[in-house]
Each structure stands twice: as C-alpha cells, then as structure tokens.
Amino acid sequence: MCNKEPLEKTADIAGFACPIPISDYPNVLLAHGGGGRLTHQLIERMFGSAFSNPILDQRHDGAMLSLPNNQVAFTTDSYVIRPLFFPGGDIGKLAVCGTVNDLAMCGAKPLYLSAGFVIEEGLPMETLWKVVRSMRDQANAAGVRIVTGDTKVVDRGKGDGIYINTAGIGIRESGLTIAPSEVRDGDVILLSGDIGRHGIAIMAVREGLEFETVIESDCAPLHGIVESLLEAHIPVHCLRDLTRGGLASALIEISEGCGLHLHIEEESIPVREDVQGACEILGFDPLYVANEGRFICILPEEYTAQALRILQSNSLAEGAAVIGRVIKDEKGMVTMRSRIGSNRIVDMLSGEQLPRIC
Amino acid sequence: MCNKEPLEKTADIAGFACPIPISDYPNVLLAHGGGGRLTHQLIERMFGSAFSNPILDQRHDGAMLSLPNNQVAFTTDSYVIRPLFFPGGDIGKLAVCGTVNDLAMCGAKPLYLSAGFVIEEGLPMETLWKVVRSMRDQANAAGVRIVTGDTKVVDRGKGDGIYINTAGIGIRESGLTIAPSEVRDGDVILLSGDIGRHGIAIMAVREGLEFETVIESDCAPLHGIVESLLEAHIPVHCLRDLTRGGLASALIEISEGCGLHLHIEEESIPVREDVQGACEILGFDPLYVANEGRFICILPEEYTAQALRILQSNSLAEGAAVIGRVIKDEKGMVTMRSRIGSNRIVDMLSGEQLPRIC
C-alpha cells in the first residue's frame, strides 16, 4: 500500500491541464528561475492562472491591500515535508493550511497569503502543477487569496523537489487577546481530536509500513472552528495548533509563556489504535508526534460545555475532549497523570524525532 | 583576491558572540529543526536575542500588529544566493534589503518582516550567526522589525547552506497609486545609478576573477530615497528595482503592464568601466545583469529636474540620470538607441544568464 510516492502517479489532474506544455518543458529548468522569458512564462501561465485574483493580477512587486481594519496578525512558515505527497495531503495543501492555522491560533481571520517557491532543477513540471493546484483548491476552500509570490530555482542536488514558504495576513475582529500570557489558574484545556495522525501518515510512507486501513494525515484548515468559538463569545484564553513537536511541545511552550502549571490526563487524550500501534513499532510517543489539523483551546472552566458542543458539532473537531487543566502552583511546568495513575513531568524532546514532517 | 568564500573567514564578529556555544554545537543539526529542545534553544538564544522587539518577544504563532492605517503593501522573496558572503553584502543583508525594496517600489513605508530559514544540516553555527547578525543590522538600519519567523532544517545534500524567505508589510501613506498601469505617454524614465555591480560582484567571486579594485555589490535599502520623492510630492507613476533580469526585464515588465512603448538611450545608462569589462569577459549584457540597489522611476516630464535633484542628493542614487521616455505608439514594447545610433528592440532573455544571483 505504501511505497515511496504512492499518490504522485495516480492523483487526478483531469479537467485542468498543466498550462506549461509538458512536451516542451517536462522538467523545471534553472532558467525558470533566471528572471527571463521562462520565469515569466511559468509565473504568468502557471501561478498567475491558478491563483488569479484582482490583487495578484496587478503583477506588482508587492500586493496592495485595503484591510477592513488595522488590527493585523502576520505569520510565516516554510514547508520542507518529505515526501511531497502523502495520504491525506501534499506539500501544497500543508502550505496553505499550516499558515491559515497559525493565523487562526491568534484568533485572526485569515485573508491573504504570499507564496515563495524554492524549486529544485529537474522537478517534473506536472508535479509542480499538482502542488500549485492543491494550493489553489485549499486557498479557495479556506477563503484566502494568494496575492504575492516569488519563484527561485536551485541547482540539482541543492534542494529536494520543492520547498514552499507561505506568509499570511489576517485581521482580528474579536478584540480578544489570545495568547499564552492570558492563561489563568483554573482554566480548562480542550483538545480538538485524536493526535498523531499526520506524523504517522508521513512515517508510514517513508518506512513502507502497511496497516489494515491507510492512516491519513489530519491536515485541515482550522479557522472555521475558531471563528465558531469566537462568534459564540467564548472568552478563549489561548489556542495552539499541535504541529512539529506535537501536543507535548505546545503545552510546554504555553506553560513557559504563562509561567503556570498545566496538568493533563493521559486517559483523556484520544489516540487511534492504529496510530498507537504504529508509534509502538516506530518507537514514538504520540504526545510528541506532529499534527496538522489539531489544536488545544484553553478557556475559563464555565465555558467548557458550550465550547465542547461547538467543537464536537464540527466534523474537524468531533472528537474534542477535555484533557486537563491549569492548576495553582508556583512553577511553570507540564505534568501528566498516566493511565496507571502515576504523575510525570512532560519535558521537551532533546533529540530529533521526526525530521521534515512539515 | 577572489577565492570561493573570501569574506566568510575574515568577517568581524567581535563584540557580539554567537549565543549558541560553538563547542557544544559547531554545526546545525537536523534536531535544530525538530521542534524539541534544540529548536527551542536556537530560536530563543539566537533569533530571539538578535531580533528582539516587543512583538517578536510575545512568542506567538503569529505577530500581532496594530498598523497606523489599513492601506497595506505585502510582499515576499526567497533568497538562494550563492555564495552566502560576497563583496558588499551577504544573504542576510540581501534578505532584508530585497524585501524592504519591494515594499518601497510600491510606495509603501516598510514596517515589519517575517523571516523563514531553511538551513542545511551541517551549516557552521557561526555562519548562521553571521547571517543573523547581518539581518539584524540591516533591519535596524532600515527601521523595520522582524516580528515572526520559522526555522526548518533539511538533511545534508538537500539544501545549500541556508535559504531565507522574508515577507514584508508596509503601509501606504501617500495616497498615490504607483504601478505600471499608471505610466503615461510622455513620461520620463530615471535610473538611480550605474548598473550591473551586484551580478558582477557575485560572478567575480564564483569565477575567481580579479580586477584592480574589488567590485562590490550595490545591495542597499532604497525606501529612504523613495520616501524623499514622495515627501516632495513628486507624482511618481511607477517604481521598479532592477533585480533578477536587470534593467531590461524591469522595463519589459512595465511595458507589458501599461501597454506602452518605452524607449531608452544606451549612452545615458551608467555602467562602470570595470563592470563593462567583466561583462565582456563573461559574455553578459549589463542591461540584463541583476542589481540590488538600483531602481527606475517613471514620472511626468515636468518633475524631472526636481526628482533628479532629490535622487542625486542621496548617496545611494548620486549617479541618477534620465535614460529615456515613454513614447506614443500603438505597441507595448521596449526599444533602445545604441551608442552608434541604431535602434533595436529590447527583449526578454530566453535562457539562463545568472543562476542564484539573489
């Protein structure tokens, strides 16, 4: 089931053919990044046609935006995931969702993205086109516009197919400050669903592992769920998506940011059986495995039931659960009560668990 | 004089030592990008200390900005230049100046940058620190803040030391629309100084060429000069910096954007003698060679003298000159009258002149 790049050959690209003639340019050349005719052709025909919108169409050095207000969230992420295509997603989907999610975690409504491509000479033009199509589809689905971009080509052996950077701009409408510094004693910690699927989906492809059913990445845009919470006037204190470093690292970072003690219950943390099994085979702790569609929400206890109802009514968070709370203590740390009842400190991983997972 | 990386060994790093102990981590490891303790240490101690400001110091998924108004320019560029250090600059300086300049070319005041690092495993920690210091110094000099960032590490042989993406946010204060679409018949084309130095500085290092004096890149931030023009109420129609593809490509893109005929005089275009000589040796046309501190300004004829005075009074544009004008014609194109008096069409380069020049 899982060979090296299982989806690359089979993905449906019918109905919207690659706008660069594959017979002329089957692969990306260095000249596609040289600033001359081929760069121009690539930008106009591929990026320009896929991402077209009135702002991008102005073809200026930068995009001119007239924002609905001046309260802005700004974020960036580079995506270097290997392989480029995996069950449940690809680097293009990830590059849109990841940055949309970073904005959502600030309580901002995502509006605009930039896209910076670093392409390795020799990348099949059709692969690039599939990635670009995926970015376009995700951007459309998330209601964000790709308004400015940049394309560089590096020599063969100086990249790995394609790296993508997206930066994002969103606006804050709620007036709430959503940040680690807002977390308070007694707050409740909600988790939006089962953890570890993204990391295990990637590792399964890389290691050629087979399971009864394919484990798909949870990669998804989360801004809609966050908007639902804010529209219901839930006074959310902190949000954090559980990407690189997983649930454990997110909790530790928040605990460092607020100086408080976060305590979680292992029993309450949903992990799918196949993911748990794969973690055991691979020697991973699901607490540290990356997700791309899961987040934690820390909020005052009295809003717990209402927030849980909102989360569980959304298909992207139907497995949401209370996993712990912020407890009164003089030390900023994260602890977990294990299934057998013992308490332990949850610490940062010092080594490398999963390179190039996002 | 020019060996492979002449400046890397000699650059002064006294007075602000690398905050990651070189004895512990002489090189960047994959684990520095894994999301665990080493990532945390790198971000906190190196990026956090070098770029520190109240917004970045919040350590959130995104930066929260309260902009002075809601008229925003947004741009991005990835920097993949080889070598990382060159006469007159380095990839860090370029990553700040390049994006600051893209904002300036929109007539925007640059305010905030993001920084996305894709580091190859094994990069000397001290090299990273020199690049980061250079970014910090340039950002301080340009009055912009690096407010959000991201760090990825890719396996050895899948990168080339370091690639940097910066996205930038600026605000528009003038109310002017500055874009190719604003160019009009009869407008005058100003060039801010001699062309070709950046590209030739890079090629001289790569090819080991020696000249009587070192040719230094013209890499510089241009927003100050643009601000002077706008503060003097010069109704600028279009600005464009002459990066990848050089003067010729910039003119062609503008001509395509406005559908008008731009005509220039070769005799009026300043090219230093040593740059001209190097171009002849290397087989380059200076018209297509990249610059990182030069731009063209297209404006109504009656403002020519005033604009020239403003440019020439700034040390970064003291060689500014009128190089041509927009002429009434039904075709959008660029033509040039050569030194010997013949006219020719200036066309896009179809091949690759200078890979990885920015």
XYZ file of C-alpha atoms in Angstrom:
716
model
C 0.000 0.000 0.000
C 2.691 2.459 0.916
C 5.529 2.805 -1.498
C 7.739 5.851 -1.879
C 5.399 8.318 -3.509
C 2.116 6.470 -3.775
C -0.150 9.336 -4.743
C 2.034 11.161 -7.162
C 1.295 8.937 -10.115
C -2.397 8.470 -9.541
C -3.745 11.870 -8.486
C -6.486 13.133 -10.765
C -5.407 16.131 -12.744
C -8.164 15.866 -15.326
C -10.118 18.948 -16.203
C -7.394 21.489 -15.586
C -4.331 20.574 -17.561
C -0.849 21.820 -16.817
C -0.627 25.215 -18.523
C 3.081 24.789 -19.392
C 3.346 22.368 -22.338
C 4.870 19.241 -20.781
C 6.285 18.225 -24.147
C 8.331 21.446 -24.276
C 9.303 21.565 -20.620
C 8.863 18.202 -18.900
C 11.030 19.421 -16.001
C 11.762 22.690 -14.267
C 14.991 24.225 -15.563
C 17.369 26.642 -13.859
C 16.236 29.186 -16.434
C 12.714 29.023 -14.973
C 14.208 30.935 -12.058
C 16.513 33.216 -14.015
C 14.186 36.174 -14.428
C 13.884 35.869 -18.208
C 11.283 34.529 -20.579
C 10.863 31.123 -18.939
C 10.400 32.633 -15.474
C 7.856 34.965 -16.956
C 6.028 32.108 -18.656
C 5.978 30.000 -15.500
C 4.660 32.849 -13.382
C 2.078 34.055 -15.870
C 0.755 30.732 -17.099
C 1.005 28.559 -14.024
C 0.936 30.668 -10.872
C -0.978 33.538 -12.458
C -3.706 31.327 -13.859
C -4.070 29.064 -10.821
C -4.087 31.796 -8.175
C -5.724 34.561 -10.232
C -7.458 37.306 -8.253
C -7.690 41.084 -8.746
C -4.808 41.812 -6.365
C -2.371 39.235 -7.724
C -3.386 40.176 -11.256
C -1.833 43.616 -10.786
C 1.614 41.929 -11.060
C 3.428 44.406 -8.891
C 6.458 43.953 -6.644
C 4.053 43.730 -3.741
C 0.327 43.338 -3.221
C -1.760 46.359 -2.328
C -4.292 45.505 0.342
C -7.048 47.585 1.798
C -7.767 45.774 5.053
C -11.119 46.006 6.837
C -9.302 47.265 9.927
C -5.753 47.862 11.145
C -5.560 45.054 13.734
C -3.420 42.577 11.873
C -1.915 39.156 12.535
C 1.174 38.238 10.477
C 2.846 34.835 10.330
C 5.186 32.715 8.215
C 6.119 29.078 7.755
C 8.376 27.200 5.371
C 7.311 23.717 4.300
C 10.004 21.139 3.584
C 7.980 17.954 4.066
C 9.174 14.695 2.551
C 7.536 13.041 0.619
C 5.705 15.807 -1.241
C 2.525 13.715 -1.494
C 1.149 11.626 1.354
C -2.177 10.088 2.394
C -4.480 12.953 3.303
C -2.494 15.741 1.734
C 0.540 17.145 -0.016
C 3.003 19.980 0.470
C 0.665 22.438 -1.267
C -2.290 21.682 0.997
C 0.022 21.850 4.009
C 1.493 25.199 2.916
C -1.968 26.765 2.859
C -3.490 25.035 5.907
C -0.409 25.464 8.099
C -0.305 29.217 7.685
C -4.091 29.617 7.827
C -3.955 27.706 11.123
C -1.216 29.885 12.577
C -3.419 32.910 11.906
C -6.456 31.139 13.368
C -4.480 30.363 16.534
C -4.036 34.121 17.012
C -7.809 34.494 16.799
C -7.431 36.185 13.422
C -9.499 35.714 10.287
C -7.069 34.631 7.527
C -7.308 36.834 4.431
C -4.129 36.867 2.359
C -1.162 34.597 1.706
C 2.149 35.011 -0.037
C 3.786 32.031 -1.732
C 7.559 31.651 -2.094
C 8.741 28.640 -4.091
C 12.266 27.214 -3.967
C 12.247 24.570 -6.687
C 14.995 22.076 -7.401
C 16.113 21.953 -11.033
C 14.607 18.861 -12.632
C 11.326 18.774 -10.697
C 8.716 17.333 -13.072
C 6.567 20.201 -14.318
C 3.499 18.070 -13.678
C 4.464 17.624 -10.024
C 4.767 21.389 -9.646
C 1.392 21.817 -11.257
C -0.226 19.316 -8.888
C 1.205 21.174 -5.911
C 0.024 24.514 -7.289
C -3.464 23.110 -7.964
C -3.629 21.795 -4.445
C -2.666 25.199 -3.040
C -5.315 26.834 -5.196
C -8.011 24.403 -4.066
C -7.126 24.821 -0.399
C -6.936 28.588 -0.657
C -10.358 28.663 -2.305
C -11.798 26.353 0.330
C -10.339 28.444 3.143
C -11.447 31.726 1.576
C -7.938 33.170 1.425
C -6.240 34.768 -1.558
C -2.664 34.216 -2.662
C -1.756 37.796 -3.532
C 2.005 37.892 -3.994
C 4.770 35.398 -4.615
C 8.287 34.573 -5.644
C 9.936 31.715 -7.540
C 13.521 30.586 -7.272
C 15.152 27.555 -8.891
C 18.232 25.968 -7.294
C 20.633 23.562 -8.963
C 20.015 19.842 -8.907
C 21.182 18.368 -5.603
C 20.717 21.650 -3.722
C 17.072 21.127 -2.829
C 14.561 18.315 -2.604
C 11.900 18.806 -5.245
C 10.217 21.849 -3.796
C 10.206 23.923 -0.628
C 7.366 26.383 -0.101
C 7.135 29.348 2.195
C 3.807 30.983 2.868
C 3.360 34.107 4.930
C -0.134 35.084 5.983
C -2.077 38.173 6.947
C -5.272 38.017 8.946
C -7.370 40.532 10.801
C -8.503 40.393 14.362
C -12.148 41.173 14.830
C -12.944 39.894 18.301
C -10.937 42.331 20.401
C -9.822 39.339 22.499
C -6.131 38.829 23.193
C -5.492 35.139 22.629
C -2.009 34.241 23.846
C -0.144 32.149 26.422
C 0.070 35.209 28.680
C -3.749 35.167 29.019
C -3.910 31.676 30.556
C -5.183 31.660 34.172
C -5.274 29.260 37.139
C -8.288 27.006 36.916
C -8.605 27.202 33.115
C -9.625 24.050 31.284
C -7.595 22.525 28.429
C -9.568 21.187 25.453
C -8.053 19.102 22.662
C -9.846 19.131 19.302
C -9.462 15.414 18.477
C -7.215 12.362 18.238
C -3.492 13.037 17.923
C -0.559 11.708 15.931
C -2.141 11.003 12.550
C -0.120 13.450 10.453
C 3.254 12.276 11.725
C 2.368 8.616 11.421
C 0.922 9.041 7.916
C 4.252 10.517 6.804
C 6.361 7.921 8.563
C 4.258 5.081 7.184
C 5.017 6.278 3.652
C 8.701 6.776 4.384
C 9.154 3.452 6.103
C 6.838 1.488 3.818
C 4.611 0.412 6.720
C 1.281 -1.216 5.939
C -1.821 -1.088 8.094
C -5.296 -2.547 7.623
C -6.553 0.870 6.636
C -4.477 3.768 5.375
C -3.654 6.257 8.115
C -4.374 9.657 6.629
C -2.905 12.942 7.787
C -5.311 15.113 9.772
C -4.108 18.140 7.737
C -7.027 20.614 7.656
C -7.803 24.322 7.955
C -8.945 25.237 11.463
C -10.044 28.845 11.106
C -13.702 27.919 10.711
C -13.825 26.178 14.078
C -12.036 29.059 15.770
C -14.478 31.509 14.204
C -17.380 29.488 15.626
C -15.901 29.720 19.120
C -15.346 33.460 18.843
C -18.749 34.137 17.298
C -20.323 32.395 20.295
C -18.417 34.875 22.505
C -16.399 32.167 24.242
C -13.631 34.136 26.014
C -10.835 31.885 24.785
C -7.543 32.497 26.579
C -5.137 30.595 24.361
C -5.136 28.498 21.184
C -2.246 26.475 19.769
C -2.053 24.028 16.900
C -0.117 20.844 17.573
C 2.377 20.753 14.719
C 6.087 19.926 14.972
C 6.778 18.655 18.484
C 3.148 17.622 18.970
C 0.839 18.136 21.953
C 3.663 17.958 24.487
C 5.719 20.765 22.946
C 2.672 23.007 22.535
C 1.755 22.601 26.213
C 5.346 23.246 27.331
C 5.572 26.406 25.235
C 2.325 27.699 26.688
C 3.410 26.846 30.211
C 6.639 28.776 29.630
C 4.674 31.690 28.198
C 2.321 31.999 31.192
C 4.547 30.579 33.951
C 1.747 28.254 35.087
C 1.378 24.538 35.719
C -0.590 22.650 33.071
C -1.730 19.187 34.047
C -3.176 16.623 31.632
C -4.648 13.127 31.941
C -3.241 10.541 29.534
C -6.528 8.642 29.636
C -8.416 11.607 28.167
C -6.145 12.049 25.161
C -7.633 10.370 22.107
C -5.173 8.314 20.056
C -6.413 5.967 17.344
C -5.496 2.335 17.857
C -3.607 2.062 14.565
C -1.679 5.254 15.336
C -0.828 3.931 18.795
C 0.340 0.662 17.231
C 2.492 2.444 14.656
C 4.005 4.609 17.393
C 4.973 1.477 19.275
C 6.581 -0.065 16.188
C 8.468 3.143 15.385
C 9.398 3.942 18.975
C 7.475 7.228 19.085
C 5.439 8.797 21.847
C 2.173 10.120 20.326
C 2.419 13.104 22.656
C 5.320 14.384 20.537
C 4.077 13.381 17.088
C 3.125 16.229 14.717
C -0.468 17.005 13.760
C -1.671 19.437 11.108
C -5.333 19.679 11.991
C -5.460 19.522 15.779
C -5.299 22.260 18.348
C -5.754 22.951 22.009
C -8.042 25.590 23.417
C -7.527 26.906 26.945
C -10.503 28.713 28.439
C -12.339 29.556 31.670
C -13.982 26.480 33.187
C -17.535 27.822 32.999
C -17.419 27.849 29.180
C -16.243 24.236 28.869
C -19.551 22.609 27.991
C -20.514 25.279 25.462
C -17.113 25.171 23.768
C -17.131 21.378 23.621
C -20.552 21.419 21.948
C -19.298 23.870 19.332
C -16.169 21.819 18.656
C -17.979 18.489 18.512
C -20.538 19.837 16.063
C -17.739 20.494 13.540
C -16.537 17.493 11.547
C -12.917 18.613 12.020
C -13.215 18.502 15.820
C -15.904 15.937 16.533
C -13.563 14.010 18.822
C -12.876 17.053 21.030
C -12.334 16.341 24.711
C -11.271 17.918 27.983
C -7.729 16.698 28.601
C -6.620 18.692 31.625
C -6.476 21.996 33.395
C -4.262 24.750 34.688
C -3.523 24.208 38.358
C -2.377 26.580 41.061
C 1.329 26.114 41.589
C 4.396 28.264 41.805
C 6.202 26.513 38.996
C 5.589 26.735 35.268
C 5.565 23.133 34.047
C 3.540 20.409 32.369
C 2.642 17.184 34.145
C 0.630 14.170 33.064
C -1.155 11.501 35.054
C -0.560 8.246 33.203
C -3.123 5.505 32.614
C -1.781 3.594 35.612
C -2.153 6.648 37.858
C 1.416 7.900 38.253
C 2.320 11.537 37.614
C 5.272 12.566 35.485
C 6.767 15.766 34.154
C 6.275 16.226 30.404
C 9.527 17.626 29.052
C 10.835 18.859 25.698
C 12.345 16.218 23.465
C 16.030 16.888 23.192
C 16.717 14.906 20.048
C 15.189 14.576 16.652
C 12.018 12.545 16.457
C 10.646 13.223 13.006
C 12.713 15.307 10.609
C 10.965 17.125 7.749
C 7.465 16.412 8.952
C 6.112 19.794 7.857
C 41.602 38.463 -4.269
C 38.535 36.439 -5.065
C 38.535 32.887 -3.843
C 35.469 30.827 -3.090
C 34.148 32.471 0.055
C 36.560 35.290 0.709
C 34.640 37.115 3.409
C 33.376 34.218 5.434
C 36.576 33.638 7.353
C 37.507 37.233 7.978
C 34.251 38.994 8.852
C 34.365 40.684 12.218
C 32.134 39.019 14.740
C 33.758 40.617 17.767
C 31.588 42.210 20.393
C 28.526 40.028 19.968
C 29.484 36.392 20.264
C 27.431 33.505 18.910
C 24.843 32.801 21.621
C 24.856 29.037 20.932
C 28.054 27.556 22.413
C 30.110 26.613 19.350
C 31.944 23.971 21.374
C 28.645 22.161 22.013
C 27.106 22.697 18.582
C 29.692 23.660 15.963
C 27.190 22.825 13.220
C 23.440 22.956 12.750
C 21.879 19.530 13.345
C 18.648 18.098 11.989
C 17.390 18.232 15.578
C 17.674 22.042 15.478
C 14.623 21.853 13.216
C 12.784 19.054 15.007
C 10.625 21.146 17.309
C 12.260 19.961 20.533
C 14.792 21.380 22.928
C 17.436 22.282 20.340
C 14.934 24.118 18.123
C 13.762 25.970 21.171
C 17.324 26.888 22.146
C 18.187 28.074 18.639
C 15.076 30.222 18.395
C 15.299 31.682 21.881
C 19.025 32.309 22.080
C 19.923 33.169 18.525
C 16.913 34.540 16.669
C 15.173 35.797 19.802
C 18.194 37.686 21.069
C 19.297 39.100 17.717
C 15.875 40.238 16.536
C 14.320 41.054 19.930
C 11.431 43.524 19.910
C 8.170 43.693 21.864
C 6.141 41.986 19.123
C 8.529 39.104 18.449
C 9.078 38.699 22.185
C 5.454 37.592 22.585
C 6.463 34.234 21.011
C 3.102 33.520 19.480
C 2.190 31.583 16.322
C 1.845 34.927 14.605
C 2.721 38.530 15.266
C 0.011 40.920 16.401
C 0.332 44.251 14.661
C -1.580 47.426 15.177
C -0.912 49.280 11.947
C -1.122 53.071 11.648
C -3.682 52.652 8.879
C -5.301 49.885 6.859
C -3.635 50.594 3.473
C -1.106 47.821 3.370
C 1.556 46.554 0.953
C 2.538 42.887 1.287
C 5.407 41.159 -0.484
C 7.666 38.101 -0.303
C 11.016 36.938 -1.648
C 13.144 33.852 -1.122
C 16.915 34.298 -1.199
C 19.054 31.446 -2.515
C 22.196 33.366 -3.473
C 25.493 31.569 -3.863
C 27.991 32.266 -2.267
C 26.413 33.331 1.022
C 29.010 36.087 1.520
C 30.203 38.369 -1.253
C 31.858 41.776 -1.610
C 29.346 44.370 -0.468
C 26.938 42.030 1.288
C 25.703 38.619 2.262
C 22.464 36.642 2.103
C 21.236 38.215 5.351
C 21.685 41.780 4.140
C 20.074 40.827 0.842
C 17.096 39.174 2.575
C 16.304 42.392 4.416
C 17.132 44.905 1.660
C 15.405 42.932 -1.097
C 12.070 42.823 0.669
C 12.353 46.380 2.009
C 12.954 47.465 -1.601
C 9.936 45.580 -2.936
C 7.781 47.472 -0.430
C 9.464 50.762 -1.325
C 8.715 50.128 -5.020
C 5.022 50.053 -4.111
C 5.440 53.466 -2.483
C 4.980 51.867 0.942
C 6.881 52.547 4.137
C 8.371 49.199 5.245
C 7.448 48.293 8.821
C 7.570 44.567 9.509
C 9.343 41.494 8.164
C 8.947 37.778 8.685
C 11.979 35.503 8.411
C 11.761 31.880 7.268
C 15.010 29.909 7.392
C 15.643 26.649 5.518
C 19.015 25.513 6.836
C 21.057 22.611 5.526
C 22.209 20.184 8.204
C 25.882 20.822 8.881
C 25.903 24.589 8.314
C 28.530 26.013 10.694
C 26.705 27.631 13.605
C 28.991 30.623 13.288
C 27.983 31.136 9.665
C 24.329 31.138 10.697
C 25.105 33.639 13.403
C 26.897 35.946 10.956
C 23.904 35.861 8.648
C 21.514 36.541 11.532
C 23.660 39.428 12.763
C 23.706 40.904 9.308
C 19.907 40.694 9.095
C 19.622 42.344 12.472
C 21.969 45.190 11.496
C 20.161 45.806 8.214
C 16.744 45.674 9.845
C 17.871 48.201 12.458
C 19.354 50.445 9.798
C 16.191 50.279 7.708
C 13.906 50.806 10.708
C 11.983 47.559 10.180
C 11.222 44.902 12.769
C 11.466 41.157 12.269
C 8.312 40.118 14.094
C 7.694 36.481 13.227
C 9.708 33.614 11.856
C 10.167 29.941 11.181
C 13.150 27.592 11.131
C 13.438 24.338 9.221
C 16.482 22.104 8.868
C 16.843 19.825 5.831
C 19.208 16.882 5.509
C 22.713 17.335 4.219
C 22.738 17.479 0.422
C 19.143 18.770 0.248
C 19.971 22.450 0.535
C 22.955 24.742 0.107
C 23.891 26.162 3.479
C 20.900 28.405 4.001
C 17.908 29.725 2.114
C 15.979 32.629 3.593
C 12.487 33.840 2.861
C 11.364 37.229 4.058
C 7.853 38.572 3.671
C 7.228 42.231 4.356
C 4.402 44.507 5.402
C 4.453 48.221 4.734
C 1.871 50.960 4.852
C 0.953 53.369 2.143
C 0.752 56.946 3.281
C 0.894 58.952 0.077
C -2.448 58.051 -1.449
C -0.641 57.678 -4.798
C -1.075 54.535 -6.849
C 2.400 53.583 -8.021
C 2.175 50.815 -10.609
C 2.865 50.017 -14.271
C -0.780 50.815 -15.081
C -0.163 54.466 -14.084
C 2.544 55.066 -16.711
C 1.557 57.620 -19.376
C 2.758 58.761 -22.812
C 5.460 61.378 -22.458
C 6.629 60.216 -19.031
C 10.354 60.335 -18.354
C 12.391 57.308 -17.191
C 15.001 57.935 -14.484
C 17.621 55.388 -13.429
C 19.096 55.747 -9.932
C 22.720 54.929 -10.791
C 25.205 52.656 -12.540
C 24.018 49.133 -13.310
C 25.403 45.605 -13.105
C 27.516 45.719 -9.965
C 25.608 43.148 -7.896
C 25.634 40.486 -10.591
C 29.268 41.051 -11.469
C 30.358 41.048 -7.804
C 28.771 37.609 -7.423
C 30.171 36.240 -10.675
C 33.642 37.540 -9.868
C 33.633 35.512 -6.645
C 32.235 32.422 -8.347
C 34.627 32.565 -11.280
C 37.649 33.758 -9.288
C 38.021 36.877 -11.444
C 40.426 39.593 -10.268
C 40.136 43.290 -11.012
C 42.249 46.256 -9.989
C 39.688 47.147 -7.345
C 37.090 44.830 -5.839
C 33.695 45.220 -7.477
C 31.206 45.434 -4.641
C 27.517 44.651 -4.862
C 25.266 47.707 -4.888
C 22.962 45.940 -2.378
C 21.237 48.685 -0.349
C 17.855 49.650 1.095
C 16.003 52.092 -1.154
C 12.996 53.107 0.925
C 14.667 56.295 2.175
C 15.125 57.641 -1.343
C 11.559 56.756 -2.287
C 10.282 58.491 0.838
C 12.185 61.646 -0.163
C 10.491 61.633 -3.573
C 7.048 61.141 -2.075
C 7.579 63.718 0.681
C 8.423 66.248 -2.029
C 5.027 65.429 -3.599
C 6.555 64.148 -6.842
C 3.621 62.371 -8.534
C 5.619 59.229 -9.305
C 3.838 56.907 -11.757
C 5.922 53.756 -11.393
C 8.952 52.460 -9.495
C 10.775 49.186 -10.066
C 14.012 47.819 -8.631
C 16.338 46.177 -11.119
C 16.954 42.768 -9.561
C 16.966 39.410 -11.356
C 16.783 40.081 -15.096
C 18.217 43.585 -14.677
C 17.128 46.876 -16.240
C 15.901 45.258 -19.446
C 13.491 42.859 -17.738
C 12.127 45.592 -15.460
C 11.377 47.831 -18.449
C 9.753 44.990 -20.390
C 7.515 44.074 -17.450
C 6.415 47.679 -17.068
C 5.785 47.993 -20.785
C 3.614 44.873 -20.639
C 1.794 46.236 -17.612
C 0.903 49.560 -19.255
C 0.848 48.534 -22.926
C 3.108 51.460 -23.857
C 6.377 51.916 -25.719
C 9.393 52.648 -23.508
C 12.452 53.958 -25.299
C 15.898 54.280 -23.740
C 19.273 55.631 -24.863
C 22.234 53.307 -24.290
C 24.549 56.306 -23.982
C 22.674 57.578 -20.931
C 22.901 54.344 -18.963
C 25.787 54.476 -16.486
C 27.939 51.331 -16.384
C 31.260 51.338 -14.561
C 34.250 50.558 -16.708
C 35.306 47.533 -14.655
C 31.741 46.183 -14.739
C 31.620 46.692 -18.504
C 34.939 44.887 -18.811
C 33.800 41.979 -16.679
C 30.593 41.718 -18.708
C 32.651 41.443 -21.880
C 34.840 38.713 -20.374
C 31.819 36.780 -19.101
C 29.679 37.344 -22.167
C 26.947 39.259 -20.327
C 24.929 42.256 -21.377
C 24.836 44.725 -18.443
C 21.246 45.521 -19.352
C 20.262 42.075 -18.039
C 22.607 41.846 -15.053
C 20.998 41.924 -11.587
C 21.252 44.882 -9.230
C 20.151 45.045 -5.609
C 20.305 48.774 -5.002
C 19.160 50.339 -8.259
C 15.710 51.299 -9.461
C 13.893 53.159 -12.164
C 11.390 55.891 -11.557
C 8.848 56.832 -14.233
C 7.213 60.221 -13.794
C 5.660 63.188 -15.616
C 8.273 65.173 -17.546
C 7.731 68.415 -15.641
C 9.011 66.842 -12.410
C 12.236 65.530 -13.943
C 14.640 68.167 -12.684
C 13.217 68.165 -9.167
C 13.285 64.368 -8.911
C 16.846 64.203 -10.259
C 17.989 66.705 -7.636
C 16.420 64.617 -4.878
C 17.982 61.407 -6.169
C 21.425 62.895 -6.728
C 21.496 64.360 -3.222
C 21.254 60.841 -1.762
C 24.485 58.848 -1.631
C 22.621 55.735 -2.846
C 21.466 57.483 -6.042
C 24.071 60.153 -6.721
C 24.628 58.810 -10.239
C 20.956 59.126 -11.176
C 20.229 60.013 -14.796
C 17.436 60.360 -17.342
C 17.713 57.290 -19.559
C 14.640 57.511 -21.736
C 10.951 58.174 -22.024
C 7.569 56.734 -22.819
C 6.653 57.450 -26.430
C 3.342 57.494 -28.201
C 2.924 54.278 -30.114
C 0.310 51.606 -30.525
C 2.561 48.798 -29.400
C 3.762 47.948 -25.909
C 7.499 47.374 -26.254
C 10.939 48.482 -25.186
C 13.464 49.890 -27.635
C 16.969 51.219 -27.223
C 19.070 53.538 -29.332
C 22.583 52.167 -29.215
C 25.770 54.220 -28.909
C 26.232 54.072 -32.665
C 22.737 55.376 -33.251
C 20.798 52.302 -34.340
C 17.514 51.354 -32.694
C 16.783 47.836 -31.506
C 14.034 46.046 -29.627
C 14.981 45.060 -26.076
C 13.578 41.593 -25.487
C 13.349 39.148 -22.577
C 16.285 36.792 -22.235
C 15.095 33.317 -23.023
C 17.900 31.398 -21.331
C 19.632 31.498 -18.013
C 22.163 34.248 -17.560
C 22.981 34.210 -13.863
C 21.510 31.454 -11.732
C 21.143 32.022 -7.966
C 22.026 35.683 -8.098
C 19.556 36.629 -5.350
